[in-house]
Short mmCIF file of C-alpha atoms in Angstrom, two decimals:
data_model
loop_
_atom_site.label_atom_id
_atom_site.label_comp_id
_atom_site.label_asym_id
_atom_site.label_seq_id
_atom_site.Cartn_x
_atom_site.Cartn_y
_atom_site.Cartn_z
CA MET Z 115 -7.81 -27.66 -0.07
CA THR Z 116 -10.98 -25.89 -1.14
CA ILE Z 117 -11.72 -22.21 -0.68
CA ALA Z 118 -15.28 -21.70 0.49
CA ALA Z 119 -15.28 -17.86 0.43
CA ILE Z 120 -12.99 -14.85 0.20
CA ASN Z 121 -13.52 -11.81 2.39
CA SER Z 122 -13.43 -9.29 -0.45
CA ARG Z 123 -16.93 -8.28 -1.49
CA ASN Z 124 -15.69 -6.99 -4.86
CA GLN Z 125 -15.79 -10.20 -6.92
CA PHE Z 126 -16.73 -9.97 -10.60
CA LYS Z 127 -17.39 -13.18 -12.50
CA GLY Z 128 -16.17 -13.28 -16.09
CA GLN Z 129 -14.10 -14.98 -18.76
CA VAL Z 130 -10.47 -14.46 -19.66
CA VAL Z 131 -10.45 -12.82 -23.11
CA ALA Z 132 -6.75 -11.88 -23.36
CA VAL Z 133 -3.40 -12.69 -21.73
CA HIS Z 134 -0.58 -10.21 -22.51
CA ARG Z 135 2.54 -12.07 -21.37
CA GLY Z 136 5.57 -10.27 -19.99
CA SER Z 137 8.79 -11.78 -18.61
CA VAL Z 138 7.81 -11.11 -14.95
CA VAL Z 139 4.19 -9.87 -14.97
CA SER Z 140 1.31 -10.38 -17.40
CA GLU Z 141 -1.86 -8.37 -18.02
CA ILE Z 142 -5.07 -10.42 -17.95
CA GLU Z 143 -8.28 -9.04 -19.46
CA VAL Z 144 -11.49 -10.43 -17.96
CA GLU Z 145 -14.81 -9.78 -19.72
CA THR Z 146 -17.41 -9.14 -16.97
CA ALA Z 147 -21.02 -7.85 -16.92
CA ALA Z 148 -19.59 -4.31 -16.50
CA GLY Z 149 -17.01 -4.63 -19.25
CA ILE Z 150 -13.32 -5.48 -19.18
CA VAL Z 151 -11.53 -5.74 -15.82
CA SER Z 152 -7.76 -5.61 -16.22
CA ALA Z 153 -5.47 -7.49 -13.81
CA VAL Z 154 -1.68 -7.53 -13.61
CA ILE Z 155 -0.37 -10.72 -12.01
CA THR Z 156 2.97 -12.53 -12.03
CA THR Z 157 3.65 -14.58 -15.15
CA SER Z 158 4.68 -17.43 -12.83
CA SER Z 159 1.06 -17.42 -11.54
CA VAL Z 160 -0.34 -17.50 -15.07
CA ASP Z 161 1.66 -20.69 -15.72
CA ARG Z 162 1.02 -22.21 -12.27
CA LEU Z 163 -2.85 -21.95 -12.25
CA PRO Z 164 -2.70 -22.15 -15.39
CA LEU Z 165 -4.74 -19.22 -16.78
CA ARG Z 166 -5.84 -19.30 -20.43
CA VAL Z 167 -8.24 -17.45 -22.68
CA GLY Z 168 -11.72 -18.88 -22.12
CA ASP Z 169 -11.29 -19.74 -18.43
CA ASP Z 170 -14.13 -18.89 -16.07
CA VAL Z 171 -12.69 -16.66 -13.36
CA LEU Z 172 -13.44 -14.14 -10.63
CA ALA Z 173 -11.73 -10.75 -10.71
CA VAL Z 174 -11.28 -9.93 -7.01
CA PHE Z 175 -10.12 -6.65 -5.43
CA LYS Z 176 -10.28 -5.26 -1.90
CA ALA Z 177 -12.44 -2.27 -0.97
CA THR Z 178 -9.36 -0.54 0.43
CA GLU Z 179 -7.86 -0.53 -3.09
CA VAL Z 180 -10.78 1.38 -4.64
CA LEU Z 181 -10.64 5.13 -5.21
CA VAL Z 182 -13.84 7.15 -5.69
CA ALA Z 183 -13.76 9.98 -8.22
CA LYS Z 184 -16.64 12.47 -8.10
CA LEU Z 185 -17.95 13.44 -11.53
CA SER Z 186 -18.77 17.10 -12.26
CA GLU Z 187 -22.41 18.15 -12.96
CA ARG Z 188 -21.82 18.10 -16.79
CA ALA Z 189 -20.95 14.36 -16.52
CA MET O 49 -7.25 22.14 -12.00
CA THR O 50 -9.13 19.62 -14.10
CA ILE O 51 -8.27 15.95 -14.46
CA ALA O 52 -8.48 14.90 -18.10
CA ALA O 53 -7.78 11.18 -17.56
CA ILE O 54 -6.51 8.68 -15.00
CA ASN O 55 -4.14 5.89 -16.01
CA SER O 56 -6.17 3.11 -14.43
CA ARG O 57 -8.26 1.28 -17.03
CA ASN O 58 -10.56 -0.15 -14.31
CA GLN O 59 -13.07 2.67 -13.97
CA PHE O 60 -16.70 1.78 -13.24
CA LYS O 61 -19.30 4.52 -13.47
CA GLY O 62 -22.09 4.43 -10.91
CA GLN O 63 -24.01 6.13 -8.14
CA VAL O 64 -23.31 6.23 -4.41
CA VAL O 65 -26.08 4.19 -2.75
CA ALA O 66 -24.69 3.99 0.80
CA VAL O 67 -22.10 5.64 3.03
CA HIS O 68 -21.20 3.70 6.21
CA ARG O 69 -19.33 6.27 8.31
CA GLY O 70 -16.57 5.31 10.72
CA SER O 71 -14.38 7.57 12.85
CA VAL O 72 -11.33 7.21 10.52
CA VAL O 73 -12.50 5.29 7.41
CA SER O 74 -15.89 4.90 5.78
CA GLU O 75 -17.29 2.23 3.44
CA ILE O 76 -18.88 3.60 0.26
CA GLU O 77 -21.21 1.43 -1.83
CA VAL O 78 -21.38 2.33 -5.52
CA GLU O 79 -24.13 0.81 -7.70
CA THR O 80 -22.53 0.03 -11.11
CA ALA O 81 -23.61 -1.94 -14.20
CA ALA O 82 -21.97 -5.02 -12.64
CA GLY O 83 -23.53 -4.57 -9.20
CA ILE O 84 -22.20 -2.99 -6.03
CA VAL O 85 -18.54 -1.96 -5.85
CA SER O 86 -17.40 -1.37 -2.28
CA ALA O 87 -14.72 1.21 -1.46
CA VAL O 88 -13.09 2.03 1.87
CA ILE O 89 -11.76 5.59 1.97
CA THR O 90 -10.86 8.01 4.77
CA THR O 91 -13.81 9.74 6.40
CA SER O 92 -11.89 13.02 5.99
CA SER O 93 -12.13 12.46 2.20
CA VAL O 94 -15.86 11.79 2.42
CA ASP O 95 -16.30 15.21 4.07
CA ARG O 96 -13.74 17.01 1.83
CA LEU O 97 -15.18 15.98 -1.61
CA PRO O 98 -17.97 15.81 -0.19
CA LEU O 99 -19.45 12.39 -1.07
CA ARG O 100 -23.16 11.77 -0.54
CA VAL O 101 -25.76 9.19 -1.54
CA GLY O 102 -26.91 9.96 -5.09
CA ASP O 103 -23.60 11.35 -6.34
CA ASP O 104 -22.39 10.26 -9.79
CA VAL O 105 -18.93 8.74 -9.32
CA LEU O 106 -16.29 6.50 -10.80
CA ALA O 107 -15.01 3.52 -8.80
CA VAL O 108 -11.35 3.30 -9.83
CA PHE O 109 -8.82 0.55 -9.02
CA LYS O 110 -5.44 -0.37 -10.46
CA ALA O 111 -4.83 -3.60 -12.41
CA THR O 112 -2.04 -4.48 -9.99
CA GLU O 113 -4.62 -4.66 -7.18
CA VAL O 114 -6.77 -7.30 -8.91
CA LEU O 115 -6.48 -10.99 -8.06
CA VAL O 116 -7.76 -13.62 -10.48
CA ALA O 117 -9.44 -16.69 -8.99
CA LYS O 118 -9.96 -19.65 -11.30
CA LEU O 119 -13.37 -21.30 -10.93
CA SER O 120 -13.63 -25.11 -10.90
CA GLU O 121 -15.46 -26.97 -13.72
CA ARG O 122 -18.67 -27.27 -11.56
CA ALA O 123 -18.83 -23.41 -11.43
CA MET E 270 -19.50 -21.53 -7.28
CA THR E 271 -16.22 -23.07 -6.16
CA ILE E 272 -12.82 -21.42 -6.37
CA ALA E 273 -10.23 -23.89 -7.63
CA ALA E 274 -7.19 -21.58 -7.30
CA ILE E 275 -6.18 -17.94 -6.77
CA ASN E 276 -3.34 -16.40 -8.77
CA SER E 277 -1.48 -15.03 -5.75
CA ARG E 278 1.39 -17.30 -4.78
CA ASN E 279 1.55 -15.78 -1.26
CA GLN E 280 -1.03 -17.92 0.55
CA PHE E 281 -0.40 -18.78 4.21
CA LYS E 282 -2.64 -21.36 5.84
CA GLY E 283 -3.58 -20.72 9.45
CA GLN E 284 -6.26 -20.27 12.07
CA VAL E 285 -8.08 -17.12 13.13
CA VAL E 286 -6.91 -16.38 16.69
CA ALA E 287 -8.38 -12.89 17.14
CA VAL E 288 -10.98 -10.58 15.58
CA HIS E 289 -10.74 -6.89 16.63
CA ARG E 290 -14.05 -5.43 15.47
CA GLY E 291 -14.41 -1.81 14.35
CA SER E 292 -17.47 -0.04 12.97
CA VAL E 293 -16.22 -0.18 9.33
CA VAL E 294 -13.07 -2.33 9.31
CA SER E 295 -11.82 -5.10 11.60
CA GLU E 296 -8.35 -6.49 12.25
CA ILE E 297 -8.04 -10.27 11.92
CA GLU E 298 -5.08 -12.13 13.40
CA VAL E 299 -4.20 -15.41 11.69
CA GLU E 300 -1.74 -17.80 13.38
CA THR E 301 0.43 -19.30 10.59
CA ALA E 302 3.62 -21.39 10.48
CA ALA E 303 5.59 -18.11 10.37
CA GLY E 304 3.70 -16.43 13.20
CA ILE E 305 0.79 -14.00 13.20
CA VAL E 306 -0.35 -12.48 9.89
CA SER E 307 -2.54 -9.41 10.42
CA ALA E 308 -5.32 -8.55 7.97
CA VAL E 309 -7.63 -5.52 7.91
CA ILE E 310 -10.91 -6.27 6.13
CA THR E 311 -14.36 -4.68 6.15
CA THR E 312 -16.52 -5.60 9.14
CA SER E 313 -19.32 -6.31 6.65
CA SER E 314 -17.09 -9.11 5.24
CA VAL E 315 -16.43 -10.52 8.72
CA ASP E 316 -20.21 -10.87 9.19
CA ARG E 317 -20.90 -12.06 5.62
CA LEU E 318 -18.37 -14.98 5.48
CA PRO E 319 -18.74 -15.21 8.60
CA LEU E 320 -15.24 -15.20 10.13
CA ARG E 321 -14.76 -16.37 13.71
CA VAL E 322 -11.91 -17.34 16.01
CA GLY E 323 -10.93 -20.94 15.25
CA ASP E 324 -11.74 -20.84 11.52
CA ASP E 325 -9.28 -22.45 9.11
CA VAL E 326 -8.27 -19.76 6.61
CA LEU E 327 -5.71 -18.67 4.05
CA ALA E 328 -4.04 -15.27 4.43
CA VAL E 329 -3.53 -14.15 0.82
CA PHE E 330 -1.55 -11.16 -0.48
CA LYS E 331 -0.22 -10.20 -3.91
CA ALA E 332 3.50 -10.06 -4.70
CA THR E 333 3.08 -6.48 -5.86
CA GLU E 334 2.06 -5.53 -2.29
CA VAL E 335 5.28 -6.82 -0.70
CA LEU E 336 8.18 -4.51 0.13
CA VAL E 337 11.68 -5.89 0.63
CA ALA E 338 13.80 -4.31 3.37
CA LYS E 339 17.51 -5.11 3.33
CA LEU E 340 18.96 -5.83 6.78
CA SER E 341 22.36 -4.37 7.76
CA GLU E 342 25.36 -6.71 8.44
CA ARG E 343 24.81 -6.49 12.27
CA ALA E 344 21.29 -8.03 11.76
CA MET U 232 19.44 7.84 8.16
CA THR U 233 18.50 4.71 10.07
CA ILE U 234 15.04 3.17 10.19
CA ALA U 235 14.22 2.12 13.75
CA ALA U 236 10.83 0.50 12.97
CA ILE U 237 8.16 0.22 10.27
CA ASN U 238 4.49 0.37 11.17
CA SER U 239 3.51 -2.81 9.32
CA ARG U 240 3.23 -5.74 11.71
CA ASN U 241 3.57 -8.25 8.83
CA GLN U 242 7.34 -8.55 8.60
CA PHE U 243 8.85 -11.91 7.68
CA LYS U 244 12.58 -12.36 8.01
CA GLY U 245 14.27 -14.48 5.34
CA GLN U 246 16.89 -14.81 2.65
CA VAL U 247 16.69 -13.91 -1.04
CA VAL U 248 16.80 -17.23 -2.93
CA ALA U 249 15.92 -15.99 -6.44
CA VAL U 250 15.74 -12.75 -8.45
CA HIS U 251 13.78 -12.99 -11.73
CA ARG U 252 14.78 -9.81 -13.56
CA GLY U 253 12.44 -8.00 -15.95
CA SER U 254 13.01 -4.73 -17.82
CA VAL U 255 10.79 -2.68 -15.43
CA VAL U 256 9.86 -5.00 -12.51
CA SER U 257 11.52 -8.06 -11.03
CA GLU U 258 10.16 -10.94 -8.93
CA ILE U 259 12.09 -11.62 -5.72
CA GLU U 260 11.70 -14.92 -3.88
CA VAL U 261 12.38 -14.78 -0.14
CA GLU U 262 12.73 -18.04 1.82
CA THR U 263 11.03 -17.46 5.21
CA ALA U 264 10.01 -19.74 8.13
CA ALA U 265 6.63 -20.17 6.40
CA GLY U 266 8.03 -20.88 2.94
CA ILE U 267 8.62 -18.65 -0.06
CA VAL U 268 7.23 -15.11 -0.02
CA SER U 269 7.15 -13.58 -3.52
CA ALA U 270 7.63 -9.84 -4.03
CA VAL U 271 7.41 -7.82 -7.24
CA ILE U 272 9.45 -4.61 -7.04
CA THR U 273 10.95 -2.24 -9.62
CA THR U 274 14.16 -3.45 -11.24
CA SER U 275 15.60 0.02 -10.52
CA SER U 276 15.16 -0.78 -6.79
CA VAL U 277 16.89 -4.16 -7.18
CA ASP U 278 19.93 -2.34 -8.59
CA ARG U 279 19.75 0.62 -6.16
CA LEU U 280 19.66 -1.39 -2.85
CA PRO U 281 21.26 -3.63 -4.38
CA LEU U 282 19.38 -6.90 -3.78
CA ARG U 283 21.14 -10.20 -4.48
CA VAL U 284 20.61 -13.90 -3.77
CA GLY U 285 21.77 -14.61 -0.23
CA ASP U 286 20.86 -11.21 1.23
CA ASP U 287 19.16 -11.16 4.64
CA VAL U 288 15.89 -9.26 4.20
CA LEU U 289 12.45 -8.59 5.61
CA ALA U 290 9.38 -9.21 3.44
CA VAL U 291 6.95 -6.50 4.58
CA PHE U 292 3.28 -6.07 3.67
CA LYS U 293 0.44 -4.02 5.15
CA ALA U 294 -2.55 -5.61 6.88
CA THR U 295 -4.86 -3.73 4.51
CA GLU U 296 -3.34 -5.70 1.60
CA VAL U 297 -4.20 -9.12 3.06
CA LEU U 298 -7.29 -11.03 1.96
CA VAL U 299 -8.72 -13.79 4.14
CA ALA U 300 -10.09 -16.89 2.38
CA LYS U 301 -12.23 -19.22 4.45
CA LEU U 302 -11.49 -22.91 3.85
CA SER U 303 -14.39 -25.37 3.52
CA GLU U 304 -14.86 -28.13 6.18
CA ARG U 305 -13.09 -30.74 3.93
CA ALA U 306 -9.93 -28.53 3.98
CA MET K 69 17.79 -5.97 13.82
CA THR K 70 18.49 -2.85 11.77
CA ILE K 71 16.97 -2.04 8.41
CA ALA K 72 19.62 -0.70 6.04
CA ALA K 73 17.29 0.10 3.11
CA ILE K 74 13.77 -0.48 1.78
CA ASN K 75 13.18 -1.25 -1.89
CA SER K 76 10.52 1.42 -2.39
CA ARG K 77 11.96 4.52 -4.01
CA ASN K 78 9.00 6.65 -2.84
CA GLN K 79 10.21 7.64 0.63
CA PHE K 80 9.29 11.11 1.92
CA LYS K 81 10.94 12.33 5.10
CA GLY K 82 8.77 14.38 7.46
CA GLN K 83 7.31 14.86 10.89
CA VAL K 84 4.10 13.48 12.36
CA VAL K 85 1.77 16.46 12.82
CA ALA K 86 -1.48 14.64 13.65
CA VAL K 87 -2.72 11.21 14.76
CA HIS K 88 -6.49 10.62 14.31
CA ARG K 89 -7.12 7.50 16.38
CA GLY K 90 -9.79 4.97 15.49
CA SER K 91 -10.62 1.67 17.20
CA VAL K 92 -8.93 -0.45 14.47
CA VAL K 93 -7.12 1.99 12.13
CA SER K 94 -5.75 5.49 12.62
CA GLU K 95 -4.96 8.27 10.15
CA ILE K 96 -1.46 9.73 10.46
CA GLU K 97 -0.61 13.10 8.91
CA VAL K 98 3.06 13.58 7.99
CA GLU K 99 4.31 17.08 7.09
CA THR K 100 6.82 16.63 4.20
CA ALA K 101 8.58 19.01 1.77
CA ALA K 102 5.63 18.51 -0.62
CA GLY K 103 2.93 19.06 2.02
CA ILE K 104 0.91 16.62 4.08
CA VAL K 105 1.10 12.89 3.28
CA SER K 106 -1.78 10.96 4.84
CA ALA K 107 -1.32 7.35 5.97
CA VAL K 108 -3.88 4.91 7.37
CA ILE K 109 -2.27 2.24 9.55
CA THR K 110 -3.54 -0.10 12.25
CA THR K 111 -4.00 1.49 15.67
CA SER K 112 -2.11 -1.49 17.10
CA SER K 113 0.93 -0.32 15.05
CA VAL K 114 0.57 3.24 16.34
CA ASP K 115 0.84 1.89 19.90
CA ARG K 116 3.54 -0.70 19.12
CA LEU K 117 6.10 1.66 17.41
CA PRO K 118 4.91 3.95 19.18
CA LEU K 119 4.05 6.85 16.84
CA ARG K 120 3.45 10.33 18.29
CA VAL K 121 3.16 13.89 17.04
CA GLY K 122 6.66 15.26 16.54
CA ASP K 123 8.30 11.96 15.53
CA ASP K 124 10.72 12.01 12.58
CA VAL K 125 9.41 9.47 10.05
CA LEU K 126 9.47 8.33 6.46
CA ALA K 127 6.22 8.03 4.52
CA VAL K 128 6.84 5.06 2.22
CA PHE K 129 4.68 3.81 -0.67
CA LYS K 130 5.32 1.44 -3.57
CA ALA K 131 5.41 2.62 -7.20
CA THR K 132 2.74 0.03 -8.04
CA GLU K 133 0.33 1.87 -5.71
CA VAL K 134 0.62 5.20 -7.53
CA LEU K 135 -1.94 6.31 -10.12
CA VAL K 136 -1.09 9.00 -12.66
CA ALA K 137 -3.83 11.50 -13.57
CA LYS K 138 -3.25 13.61 -16.66
CA LEU K 139 -4.24 17.26 -16.20
CA SER K 140 -6.14 19.05 -18.99
CA GLU K 141 -4.51 21.98 -20.88
CA ARG K 142 -6.39 24.56 -18.70
CA ALA K 143 -4.62 23.05 -15.61
CA MET C 149 -17.07 12.92 -18.64
CA THR C 150 -15.09 15.21 -16.31
CA ILE C 151 -13.65 14.23 -12.95
CA ALA C 152 -14.28 16.97 -10.40
CA ALA C 153 -12.34 15.39 -7.51
CA ILE C 154 -10.74 12.13 -6.37
CA ASN C 155 -11.14 10.94 -2.79
CA SER C 156 -7.43 10.37 -2.19
CA ARG C 157 -5.88 13.29 -0.31
CA ASN C 158 -2.35 12.27 -1.43
CA GLN C 159 -2.15 14.08 -4.77
CA PHE C 160 1.21 15.49 -5.83
CA LYS C 161 1.30 17.79 -8.86
CA GLY C 162 4.32 17.44 -11.13
CA GLN C 163 5.71 16.79 -14.58
CA VAL C 164 6.60 13.50 -16.26
CA VAL C 165 10.40 13.47 -16.58
CA ALA C 166 10.93 9.84 -17.65
CA VAL C 167 8.97 6.88 -19.05
CA HIS C 168 10.74 3.50 -18.79
CA ARG C 169 8.70 1.27 -21.10
CA GLY C 170 8.27 -2.44 -20.49
CA SER C 171 6.22 -4.96 -22.45
CA VAL C 172 3.39 -5.07 -19.83
CA VAL C 173 4.16 -2.33 -17.26
CA SER C 174 6.14 0.89 -17.44
CA GLU C 175 7.80 3.01 -14.75
CA ILE C 176 6.88 6.69 -14.84
CA GLU C 177 8.99 9.28 -13.03
CA VAL C 178 7.14 12.43 -11.94
CA GLU C 179 9.14 15.45 -10.73
CA THR C 180 7.19 16.97 -7.80
CA ALA C 181 7.93 19.64 -5.14
CA ALA C 182 9.23 16.81 -2.91
CA GLY C 183 11.37 15.17 -5.59
CA ILE C 184 10.71 12.24 -7.88
CA VAL C 185 7.60 10.12 -7.34
CA SER C 186 7.84 6.78 -9.16
CA ALA C 187 4.72 5.07 -10.52
CA VAL C 188 4.38 1.66 -12.18
CA ILE C 189 1.35 1.50 -14.49
CA THR C 190 0.35 -0.71 -17.40
CA THR C 191 2.02 0.13 -20.70
CA SER C 192 -1.45 -0.05 -22.30
CA SER C 193 -2.42 2.93 -20.05
CA VAL C 194 0.68 4.87 -21.09
CA ASP C 195 -0.42 4.52 -24.74
CA ARG C 196 -4.15 5.08 -24.03
CA LEU C 197 -3.87 8.41 -22.08
CA PRO C 198 -1.23 8.94 -23.72
CA LEU C 199 1.48 9.83 -21.20
CA ARG C 200 4.68 11.54 -22.42
CA VAL C 201 7.65 13.33 -20.93
CA GLY C 202 6.64 16.92 -20.19
CA ASP C 203 2.98 16.18 -19.37
CA ASP C 204 1.45 17.93 -16.35
CA VAL C 205 0.12 15.20 -14.06
CA LEU C 206 -0.97 14.31 -10.55
CA ALA C 207 0.68 11.41 -8.75
CA VAL C 208 -2.14 9.95 -6.64
CA PHE C 209 -1.94 7.28 -3.94
CA LYS C 210 -4.33 6.16 -1.19
CA ALA C 211 -3.56 6.67 2.51
CA THR C 212 -4.06 2.93 3.06
CA GLU C 213 -1.05 2.27 0.79
CA VAL C 214 1.37 4.37 2.86
CA LEU C 215 3.70 2.79 5.41
CA VAL C 216 5.25 4.90 8.18
CA ALA C 217 8.84 4.14 9.16
CA LYS C 218 10.08 5.66 12.40
CA LEU C 219 13.61 7.07 12.19
CA SER C 220 16.08 6.42 15.03
CA GLU C 221 17.38 9.35 17.18
CA ARG C 222 20.64 9.58 15.13
CA ALA C 223 18.52 10.28 11.97
#
């Protein structure tokens, strides 16, 4: 079964540079053009994919999950 | 009341380049170093901040909201 | 660029049976083995994929987004 | 205080078949008509409800949390 | 089918004081002890429950959805 | 860089009263006017801000993350 496209427009290509394993969830650091994107996913998923440092990945997140913070003039 | 810092590590600085208004929610496009980040927020928030094209902003999203998609070898 | 796998274990295969278009977001109904799964995505994504009634899709959602409601004995 | 209904249309009835405890969050596996739905909730909630293997539950998730992945023709 | 309890600890009791209808999603304002909690849900859910001004409700949100912003000393 | 405002209308001021540390995520309890709001954030964020018991904070969550549960007449 091959995925042709995902609806979410926010997709950042990058490489896994760190996997911080926990018993239930793990933090994955993905190096992208805009810097590190951090993802928390289940450790069972890390083992199932599997995900390892060096893998080419997409960091994907929905627009409804994004907050917008306005910066003050002195930004 | 000034916010010193937000917990979420995923914070991408950029500029609002488009506001697509809807009656209840609006889609905001933020131009960042990694390209466009799309956010869907309530239109009442757009008017309350207010948010306009040209504003300096942060696009913020939690690590728990990020999915990781593994790319196949032919990526 | 081909996606080999997505971390989220919650992936339900199905067919798009309805697209309720809005100006900014649209509601997509996916008929799966367990009944209808409803998704709200940006209308720009509906047009970009594109998504239409009859398409074979996966409805994907992270474990961290799932609430568990306990049913009383008389369930 | 009794809950008559929850807004989210995505409600899948099932039975808890596994609880993977962690110090802060736990992964709950719910066997539903469409297979296993995985939920990550706080371990304090697991103890407070309490949630145990065999419990009748609903796995609930909002439409805004669902991504739609289009499958390629060879799906 | 009666719901005995929901895992999420963040449950704020209140009354619906406004429903801003949109074609696909609607914004619901709930007056709680801590002020207004705003929810965006599908308009199909508003009609299905149904939800009207004056209804006694719970505003429920998962701990994983909450960001924590540290306030500066001059807060 | 100073944040002037965040889009999310759901912002509850309070004080950190507990930090339950885990290896990857931690649960933060914030005492607000409406009682305890629970947040699960990455432990790396707890150390980076840093967040400690007694800190003045805002608990922030998007309207799209809120579910509305209707209470039955006998509520």
